[in-house]
């Protein structure tokens, strides 16, 4: 099926998410939509999928203009989409998720379960997915959930498949498998729109590349173009190699974690016997596919969860079992991974968010009363120091863009003397400029001799920042390797392969030359 | 959701507040289309503003620069601002409710029904009958709540307004308590039970103890606070320790309090000697709240205390560290916990403060108005207080004004009964007001008033345009 | 801060590099002692109060038959203290079992708490009616319990239909009341109880529609709308009662649905009269519960509705109209509660009276939660509450050692305990109480 988008514009209030976008996807083509976070790729695809109505422009399928008022229309027209955040109901089985909205029914509206199962098995076998149709989605690893999404789209005879940042949750090896599947599908005549900001994947699989910046198409690229060229096009300015981080000068062991285990309330194991330490002036990265216990580890360190057993010591002082308040007060700074949920209170003012974990203490609070003079002058100083673009410090923080909100959070955490900095996915969803700022701030703390624990699902980010990398898999630590370990070895470890075997499998622990530019773009 | 599939907010278009507690999961994603029909939708009261409501501004040509809209005058903007404000919204909601009440009164009136029976013969009779009963009803309501024009003495004439003050006192107290809870994200339906416990404690301290003036009053007041706070403590601690939903627990505790009071009133220690119906002995004069407008009126010191409490709640919520914690928890408990705020302890504090204030509503009943404890002591104050806090948008001043309004409706309803045969039309008014207040787009659609978000955008555009003009001139 | 039910330490799949990270988990799940400790406490209470609190030598008499029975079963009497002792020993044994399975980290099945509960209630009854001259008719007790639980069952089904689709419904109370009102008025006006049975759901639907409009269309907090609608319905029905119904007595007469005994089933001893000599309303209730249990989990309708309540975005992306589904279900829920409201008037054979639903809607809500958003669970909870209510009423009339006010508290206290303990970890539909922009 041939897809053509003509002059698509979409705006939210004063903000143009898409403006006059033209795009053509030929049958059997893998068309990459390249752009950094916030460029408007997802909005465009949501327009195509009928989730949003375009303010202007036309969608043309095989020469005929169509209008989608709901995803149902788009699906009926043969468009399928695998969303960045999976659209699967966790408490449903695979089969139930696949047939939802398209159920085979028997009499009285009862679902034909046998037929539903067969649908899953058929497609699953065609692509060697090996998926149990009766498994509950919430019990499946993220990579498998993605395959369920693909089955769901294919079961509805999708002629055009939209994949929105599909590799964000995969190990490098799983990514390669996905790329292979994409090629197979394309060879079978399915058109694929592949949304990503990762240049290497684009070069590996795309037939054509359209680059989007600030809601507009800024040009086409060829898979043979160099990564630097594409990067400049995507970001809109020259993006050079990021200067290599200064050599590490690790000092004494500051954070010591020993045999840490965590069991959930329902008895499931979340963390299993985790031991590592972080030295002063060192960045230890926790790598792993999302959902392998990194979140739980960080939340345990920060006191949000109480460890079931094991020790956590900061400069010889035990932190295990302390409250968040006590841990913050002992000099731990924390930048949470989900800033909207854990990092800020959207309805409170920027100035209040800048003292969110300090307002009880002088100069901001005295004898239970708030000193708004001190809070406001602190806000002015921090906003200036971190170059946060705000209307007024008294506006709710929810009015800020992602990058600026993250700067507020980082500013808050770095505004005091730290003895340990814990950051989790600190650049998720940020544009390149903000990513550079945040990375520079983290490296600055390292230079000051602060030990840094960085949990990140982005290998690119890890290879830029980490001095050492600890890889997690299913709540366990697979191993700790040097910061320049190759992606392939890290990828194997992220899939649970032991350190020694992983290193042996890729030949040697050579640094991967190809990654430097992407690392910069994260 | 599972930890493997967290619904992290997407950042494409500008990030909105991802207030998980009350906003939709959809608000974490990019803003979508407005709901079908009229204007954009506002988040429910108490939640952080979500995305700027999209789609209400007129579309501009996509190609080239945005065309410059005609510059709106300052006066136009000011007018639109007034028309889009929440005060106007409240007033319009009240008017709508009065209209609906009028329809109800007219429809249920025998004369009106009779006139409707021969409508085609003489339609004017119907309209006359409707006008007659509706105007008489609302006139009675006004005269019963504010000023009695037909009274023979000045003392009688202003009696209604003092009755309004008296009736509003427990509403304000309990409404303040609920407001604190709402802002901390706790849906406390338990004011009724907390009032009952407050009145039990106050009554016991009032009739069983015999203390010097002043001290006795204070002790009874303290008892009321203690009783209410105790009944607030239970859902608070259960929520903190077990995650029990406070809505369910407080609803259940209301009934436990009702039966508990019923049980106490069967005890000899709580029976007023010489009376057949269950009621306690009257409390000592020393424990009674003094009448502040003289012996002719029942308005008591409790009303002043309620105003003081409103000031206290304002300070607590806006100027104290505890209040900032409460607000943070109400808007985003996860972020509050991550910032080191002990949310569990705060839940307990919030519920105890809410309960204590509701307990004072009980003391206003016992020490101010009723003087004896009966099974009906709390009336429906606890449930009415919910609507008071909602109408007052959980702000102290708003709660006081809403308390006065509903106190007035309550006081006036008895006068109105002579026309309508029922006091219950007031319940209808009350609930309809709150429904409209809670759904601003509905009221805006009915009255076609501008949407505040559109007005805000208009202001921004106008300011920018004006600045651009100034620059031109400067050059 | 989300907790996964299963945890991460599942056996890892083998791949070409061989099995990964071997070894069983060394951390054991923490001891779950809440239930065993509660059992121990209750057993102790039973020993102290029912065994030693009863006078030696008393007997307790139960009657199993109602007069119209086809088979007449004899009454039976047991000596009070020995009977209570036996039951206490059973309870002690069950408590030990509970401790044992907690120590082995096994999950408690359903049977153990059920049997324990039954034993405790039996021993309580043995104690309470010890030495009373009037015998207790078990079928009468059960029938009355069932009767009391009718509005609870309907209400709980309403809550379920609404919450499974993501709408919190605290307006069940108002819907019951509206159903009771219109049921009575329509039945009186038409002179037929069956007309009332048709009208009652319409009233509930109207309230449900208001809830849907405000909660789904206008994004008002679901609990706020529910609370306010309750006030509105109370005000409206009370007002109309005091005005229109007072001036037209013919509009509010006591009308009763006739009982329709089912020939053979109705003759089964004990349960026959209880279950199968009932009115159409009760048979409708049976059909409703069974139907919901099946349709909710096996039908397209149920799958789509649960998808809207669990993950509305996912439902939307497969072409399900989330808000339309929510509105439909909320209105359907209203109809169910409205039908349940008919209980108060035309099932009981009473004229309408002010606020006659008396908080039953809230207990129905509690029953739904206790039943974990499942029709069969909700019915079990509703029956339990009905039983407790009936017990309280009977004892209120019987000069028992416990004041009736305290007994009347029991359902509410039970609910609080359940919400705090048993239900603390139960998962409500994930998208409950949220709004969806379609």
XYZ file of N, CA and C in Angstrom, chain C residues 105-198:
282
model
N 4.924 -20.465 53.862
C 4.707 -19.466 52.800
C 3.722 -19.932 51.755
N 2.761 -20.744 52.179
C 1.726 -21.117 51.228
C 0.629 -20.070 51.273
N -0.042 -19.940 50.173
C -1.189 -19.039 50.167
C -2.379 -19.769 50.781
N -3.128 -19.046 51.618
C -4.321 -19.640 52.211
C -5.374 -19.807 51.131
N -5.980 -20.961 51.110
C -7.045 -21.170 50.140
C -8.301 -20.457 50.581
N -9.369 -20.709 49.859
C -10.626 -20.079 50.216
C -11.350 -20.853 51.309
N -11.106 -22.174 51.327
C -11.929 -22.997 52.213
C -11.640 -22.716 53.676
N -10.369 -22.475 53.996
C -10.016 -22.350 55.413
C -10.710 -21.153 56.062
N -10.577 -19.960 55.479
C -11.304 -18.832 56.076
C -12.815 -19.053 56.063
N -13.330 -19.704 55.016
C -14.782 -19.912 54.964
C -15.238 -20.802 56.109
N -14.544 -21.923 56.281
C -14.935 -22.853 57.345
C -14.768 -22.201 58.705
N -13.677 -21.463 58.851
C -13.454 -20.791 60.130
C -14.597 -19.824 60.419
N -14.930 -19.042 59.398
C -16.010 -18.066 59.575
C -17.310 -18.736 59.958
N -17.596 -19.838 59.280
C -18.831 -20.566 59.559
C -18.843 -21.063 60.997
N -17.706 -21.645 61.419
C -17.619 -22.180 62.783
C -17.798 -21.064 63.806
N -17.196 -19.922 63.512
C -17.279 -18.825 64.478
C -18.712 -18.335 64.593
N -19.350 -18.163 63.444
C -20.728 -17.666 63.463
C -21.640 -18.673 64.161
N -21.434 -19.959 63.880
C -22.230 -20.996 64.535
C -22.063 -20.913 66.040
N -20.817 -20.808 66.466
C -20.607 -20.824 67.911
C -21.189 -19.566 68.535
N -21.143 -18.487 67.790
C -21.754 -17.257 68.273
C -23.260 -17.446 68.440
N -23.859 -18.097 67.444
C -25.303 -18.287 67.518
C -25.687 -19.257 68.624
N -24.873 -20.288 68.773
C -25.120 -21.259 69.846
C -25.144 -20.538 71.186
N -24.234 -19.569 71.313
C -24.142 -18.852 72.582
C -25.305 -17.885 72.748
N -25.604 -17.146 71.697
C -26.587 -16.074 71.805
C -27.975 -16.618 72.099
N -28.347 -17.703 71.415
C -29.723 -18.167 71.609
C -29.819 -19.289 72.629
N -28.740 -19.444 73.407
C -28.767 -20.483 74.435
C -29.909 -20.210 75.407
N -30.663 -21.247 75.640
C -31.686 -21.161 76.667
C -32.902 -20.341 76.274
N -32.928 -19.820 75.048
C -34.114 -19.065 74.636
C -35.245 -20.059 74.365
N -36.429 -19.659 74.756
C -37.541 -20.578 74.598
C -37.967 -20.704 73.149
N -37.988 -19.554 72.452
C -38.391 -19.628 71.049
C -37.272 -20.290 70.252
N -37.647 -21.250 69.426
C -36.619 -21.884 68.607
C -36.325 -20.990 67.418
N -35.144 -21.139 66.934
C -34.747 -20.352 65.776
C -34.967 -21.139 64.518
N -35.725 -20.557 63.615
C -35.948 -21.247 62.368
C -34.843 -20.866 61.399
N -34.016 -21.845 61.100
C -32.897 -21.560 60.220
C -33.368 -21.082 58.846
N -34.357 -21.759 58.219
C -34.796 -21.261 56.903
C -35.297 -19.832 56.978
N -35.991 -19.500 58.038
C -36.492 -18.130 58.151
C -35.325 -17.153 58.232
N -34.326 -17.533 59.013
C -33.150 -16.673 59.159
C -32.470 -16.484 57.804
N -32.319 -17.619 57.091
C -31.650 -17.543 55.791
C -32.471 -16.734 54.795
N -33.774 -16.954 54.814
C -34.628 -16.230 53.876
C -34.564 -14.734 54.140
N -34.602 -14.393 55.405
C -34.545 -12.973 55.737
C -33.185 -12.386 55.357
N -32.126 -13.180 55.550
C -30.795 -12.709 55.169
C -30.742 -12.460 53.672
N -31.289 -13.415 52.922
C -31.293 -13.257 51.465
C -32.057 -12.007 51.079
N -33.178 -11.843 51.755
C -34.007 -10.687 51.448
C -33.234 -9.393 51.701
N -32.555 -9.332 52.851
C -31.804 -8.118 53.162
C -30.663 -7.887 52.183
N -30.187 -8.976 51.596
C -29.032 -8.788 50.722
C -29.426 -8.472 49.277
N -30.727 -8.479 48.974
C -31.146 -8.204 47.596
C -30.633 -6.834 47.110
N -30.925 -5.764 47.860
C -30.426 -4.475 47.352
C -28.897 -4.429 47.329
N -28.277 -5.167 48.250
C -26.815 -5.181 48.279
C -26.264 -5.854 47.030
N -26.897 -6.973 46.637
C -26.421 -7.676 45.445
C -26.594 -6.787 44.220
N -27.798 -6.240 44.056
C -28.010 -5.373 42.899
C -27.026 -4.210 42.921
N -26.866 -3.598 44.086
C -25.955 -2.455 44.198
C -24.528 -2.846 43.875
N -24.103 -4.000 44.384
C -22.736 -4.436 44.131
C -22.513 -4.710 42.650
N -23.542 -5.282 41.987
C -23.415 -5.532 40.546
C -23.299 -4.199 39.796
N -24.041 -3.207 40.266
C -23.934 -1.881 39.653
C -22.506 -1.348 39.782
N -21.994 -1.425 41.012
C -20.642 -0.928 41.244
C -19.651 -1.636 40.332
N -19.840 -2.911 40.203
C -18.947 -3.727 39.381
C -18.999 -3.340 37.915
N -20.225 -3.198 37.407
C -20.382 -2.846 35.990
C -19.745 -1.480 35.721
N -19.850 -0.578 36.695
C -19.277 0.751 36.498
C -17.769 0.731 36.705
N -17.298 0.131 37.767
C -15.873 0.215 38.073
C -15.042 -0.594 37.098
N -15.586 -1.700 36.609
C -14.833 -2.483 35.634
C -14.574 -1.699 34.360
N -15.393 -0.691 34.128
C -15.201 0.105 32.928
C -14.456 1.401 33.250
N -14.148 1.585 34.543
C -13.307 2.716 34.946
C -14.036 3.868 35.609
N -15.331 3.696 35.871
C -16.083 4.780 36.503
C -16.391 4.390 37.948
N -15.945 5.200 38.882
C -16.265 4.922 40.283
C -17.685 5.393 40.542
N -18.490 4.525 41.082
C -19.892 4.870 41.307
C -20.187 4.854 42.798
N -20.220 6.047 43.423
C -20.691 6.094 44.811
C -22.132 6.581 44.849
N -22.747 6.663 43.670
C -24.142 7.101 43.625
C -25.099 5.917 43.659
N -24.588 4.733 43.999
C -25.459 3.555 44.059
C -26.631 3.822 45.006
N -26.302 4.464 46.124
C -27.329 4.799 47.100
C -28.467 5.593 46.447
N -28.074 6.615 45.711
C -29.077 7.444 45.046
C -29.855 6.659 44.005
N -29.157 5.771 43.297
C -29.833 4.989 42.266
C -30.850 4.032 42.884
N -30.474 3.428 44.008
C -31.421 2.559 44.722
C -32.660 3.352 45.134
N -32.382 4.526 45.705
C -33.478 5.344 46.214
C -34.401 5.772 45.069
N -33.782 6.169 43.962
C -34.579 6.587 42.814
C -35.428 5.421 42.319
N -34.833 4.224 42.272
C -35.575 3.042 41.843
C -36.734 2.754 42.780
N -36.469 2.859 44.067
C -37.521 2.615 45.052
C -38.669 3.586 44.844
N -38.311 4.846 44.589
C -39.332 5.886 44.434
C -40.198 5.638 43.203
N -39.520 5.554 42.053
C -40.286 5.435 40.820
C -41.011 4.090 40.763
N -40.363 3.048 41.327
C -41.030 1.745 41.372
C -42.349 1.840 42.107
N -42.322 2.488 43.254
C -43.537 2.605 44.055
C -44.577 3.440 43.338
N -44.144 4.571 42.777
C -45.094 5.480 42.144
C -45.739 4.807 40.929
N -44.880 4.166 40.100
C -45.423 3.547 38.889
C -46.350 2.391 39.247
N -45.933 1.596 40.236
C -46.766 0.462 40.634
C -48.101 0.947 41.175
N -48.062 2.032 41.969
C -49.306 2.550 42.535
C -50.200 3.118 41.446
N -49.577 3.886 40.550
C -50.379 4.538 39.514
C -51.014 3.505 38.599
N -50.240 2.463 38.264
C -50.765 1.472 37.334
C -51.526 0.373 38.050
N -51.361 0.323 39.340
C -52.037 -0.716 40.089
C -51.421 -2.082 39.905
N -50.200 -2.115 39.383
C -49.554 -3.407 39.197
C -48.100 -3.299 39.619
N -47.668 -4.237 40.447
C -46.291 -4.208 40.916
C -45.319 -4.398 39.758
N -45.768 -5.142 38.725
C -44.850 -5.403 37.610
C -44.528 -4.142 36.820
N -45.479 -3.236 36.773
C -45.192 -1.955 36.122
C -44.090 -1.231 36.901
N -44.170 -1.340 38.216
C -43.124 -0.742 39.047
C -41.773 -1.352 38.744
N -41.795 -2.656 38.475
C -40.548 -3.358 38.193
C -39.931 -2.865 36.879
N -40.775 -2.389 36.000
C -40.251 -1.835 34.742
C -39.781 -0.393 34.957
